């Protein structure tokens, strides 16, 4: 869950799973987290709904550890 100050500057990020308030300084999230914005479409049971959520790194790790198929990983390429 994210709150913005003046519609633009990130003020607060809270993990939707455990409720942990994550560190935000000067509008920048300062710890590992995953943010999802997903627009459900016609083929889902949630057609027309857009879901937003944030997970802290610990909750993310716990959730994916229960996956039957591991998350695919690759090294990130730094853009300079
Ligand atoms: Zn969490």
PDB file of N, CA and C in Angstrom, residues 1-14 21 24 26-29 34-37 52-54:
ATOM      1  N   UNK A   1       0.844  -1.171   0.000  1.00  0.00           N
ATOM      2  CA  UNK A   1       0.000   0.000   0.000  1.00  0.00           C
ATOM      3  C   UNK A   1       0.888   1.232   0.000  1.00  0.00           C
ATOM      4  N   UNK A   2       0.576   2.187  -0.882  1.00  0.00           N
ATOM      5  CA  UNK A   2       1.406   3.385  -0.992  1.00  0.00           C
ATOM      6  C   UNK A   2       0.585   4.634  -0.766  1.00  0.00           C
ATOM      7  N   UNK A   3       1.196   5.580  -0.082  1.00  0.00           N
ATOM      8  CA  UNK A   3       0.578   6.896   0.076  1.00  0.00           C
ATOM      9  C   UNK A   3       1.538   7.923  -0.495  1.00  0.00           C
ATOM     10  N   UNK A   4       0.954   8.878  -1.204  1.00  0.00           N
ATOM     11  CA  UNK A   4       1.768   9.930  -1.814  1.00  0.00           C
ATOM     12  C   UNK A   4       1.424  11.282  -1.215  1.00  0.00           C
ATOM     13  N   UNK A   5       2.438  12.107  -1.068  1.00  0.00           N
ATOM     14  CA  UNK A   5       2.255  13.469  -0.597  1.00  0.00           C
ATOM     15  C   UNK A   5       2.093  14.352  -1.841  1.00  0.00           C
ATOM     16  N   UNK A   6       1.090  15.182  -1.860  1.00  0.00           N
ATOM     17  CA  UNK A   6       0.853  16.095  -2.987  1.00  0.00           C
ATOM     18  C   UNK A   6       0.737  15.321  -4.308  1.00  0.00           C
ATOM     19  N   UNK A   7       0.201  14.110  -4.259  1.00  0.00           N
ATOM     20  CA  UNK A   7      -0.051  13.286  -5.449  1.00  0.00           C
ATOM     21  C   UNK A   7       1.209  12.791  -6.152  1.00  0.00           C
ATOM     22  N   UNK A   8       2.399  13.225  -5.732  1.00  0.00           N
ATOM     23  CA  UNK A   8       3.597  12.867  -6.488  1.00  0.00           C
ATOM     24  C   UNK A   8       4.684  12.221  -5.648  1.00  0.00           C
ATOM     25  N   UNK A   9       5.018  12.827  -4.481  1.00  0.00           N
ATOM     26  CA  UNK A   9       6.130  12.317  -3.700  1.00  0.00           C
ATOM     27  C   UNK A   9       5.690  11.143  -2.834  1.00  0.00           C
ATOM     28  N   UNK A  10       6.392  10.033  -2.980  1.00  0.00           N
ATOM     29  CA  UNK A  10       6.090   8.856  -2.182  1.00  0.00           C
ATOM     30  C   UNK A  10       6.305   9.164  -0.704  1.00  0.00           C
ATOM     31  N   UNK A  11       5.289   8.885   0.115  1.00  0.00           N
ATOM     32  CA  UNK A  11       5.374   9.219   1.536  1.00  0.00           C
ATOM     33  C   UNK A  11       5.472   7.961   2.408  1.00  0.00           C
ATOM     34  N   UNK A  12       4.651   6.952   2.101  1.00  0.00           N
ATOM     35  CA  UNK A  12       4.574   5.757   2.932  1.00  0.00           C
ATOM     36  C   UNK A  12       4.400   4.521   2.057  1.00  0.00           C
ATOM     37  N   UNK A  13       5.098   3.439   2.424  1.00  0.00           N
ATOM     38  CA  UNK A  13       4.868   2.146   1.786  1.00  0.00           C
ATOM     39  C   UNK A  13       4.676   1.127   2.909  1.00  0.00           C
ATOM     40  N   UNK A  14       3.561   0.426   2.877  1.00  0.00           N
ATOM     41  CA  UNK A  14       3.248  -0.581   3.891  1.00  0.00           C
ATOM     42  C   UNK A  14       3.045  -1.920   3.194  1.00  0.00           C
ATOM     43  N   UNK A  21       5.756  -1.206   8.023  1.00  0.00           N
ATOM     44  CA  UNK A  21       5.957   0.092   7.387  1.00  0.00           C
ATOM     45  C   UNK A  21       7.404   0.159   6.919  1.00  0.00           C
ATOM     46  N   UNK A  24      10.996   4.972   3.873  1.00  0.00           N
ATOM     47  CA  UNK A  24      10.928   5.889   2.741  1.00  0.00           C
ATOM     48  C   UNK A  24      11.607   7.181   3.170  1.00  0.00           C
ATOM     49  N   UNK A  26      12.941  10.954   1.557  1.00  0.00           N
ATOM     50  CA  UNK A  26      12.912  11.892   0.425  1.00  0.00           C
ATOM     51  C   UNK A  26      12.167  11.322  -0.780  1.00  0.00           C
ATOM     52  N   UNK A  27      11.088  10.626  -0.516  1.00  0.00           N
ATOM     53  CA  UNK A  27      10.257  10.123  -1.601  1.00  0.00           C
ATOM     54  C   UNK A  27      10.760   8.855  -2.252  1.00  0.00           C
ATOM     55  N   UNK A  28      11.828   8.261  -1.688  1.00  0.00           N
ATOM     56  CA  UNK A  28      12.398   7.047  -2.291  1.00  0.00           C
ATOM     57  C   UNK A  28      12.330   5.895  -1.293  1.00  0.00           C
ATOM     58  N   UNK A  29      11.824   4.767  -1.757  1.00  0.00           N
ATOM     59  CA  UNK A  29      11.768   3.559  -0.936  1.00  0.00           C
ATOM     60  C   UNK A  29      13.181   3.037  -0.747  1.00  0.00           C
ATOM     61  N   UNK A  34       8.380  -5.362  -3.408  1.00  0.00           N
ATOM     62  CA  UNK A  34       7.818  -5.578  -4.741  1.00  0.00           C
ATOM     63  C   UNK A  34       6.482  -4.858  -4.797  1.00  0.00           C
ATOM     64  N   UNK A  35       6.273  -4.169  -5.904  1.00  0.00           N
ATOM     65  CA  UNK A  35       5.040  -3.409  -6.100  1.00  0.00           C
ATOM     66  C   UNK A  35       4.307  -3.993  -7.302  1.00  0.00           C
ATOM     67  N   UNK A  36       3.024  -4.233  -7.139  1.00  0.00           N
ATOM     68  CA  UNK A  36       2.220  -4.780  -8.232  1.00  0.00           C
ATOM     69  C   UNK A  36       1.036  -3.872  -8.501  1.00  0.00           C
ATOM     70  N   UNK A  37       0.857  -3.513  -9.768  1.00  0.00           N
ATOM     71  CA  UNK A  37      -0.352  -2.859 -10.256  1.00  0.00           C
ATOM     72  C   UNK A  37      -0.893  -3.795 -11.321  1.00  0.00           C
ATOM     73  N   UNK A  52      -3.719  -2.967  -6.554  1.00  0.00           N
ATOM     74  CA  UNK A  52      -2.404  -2.406  -6.230  1.00  0.00           C
ATOM     75  C   UNK A  52      -1.946  -3.041  -4.923  1.00  0.00           C
ATOM     76  N   UNK A  53      -0.713  -3.489  -4.877  1.00  0.00           N
ATOM     77  CA  UNK A  53      -0.193  -4.025  -3.617  1.00  0.00           C
ATOM     78  C   UNK A  53       1.321  -3.935  -3.552  1.00  0.00           C
ATOM     79  N   UNK A  54       1.799  -3.940  -2.302  1.00  0.00           N
ATOM     80  CA  UNK A  54       3.234  -3.940  -2.039  1.00  0.00           C
ATOM     81  C   UNK A  54       3.540  -5.067  -1.068  1.00  0.00           C
TER      82      UNK A  54
END
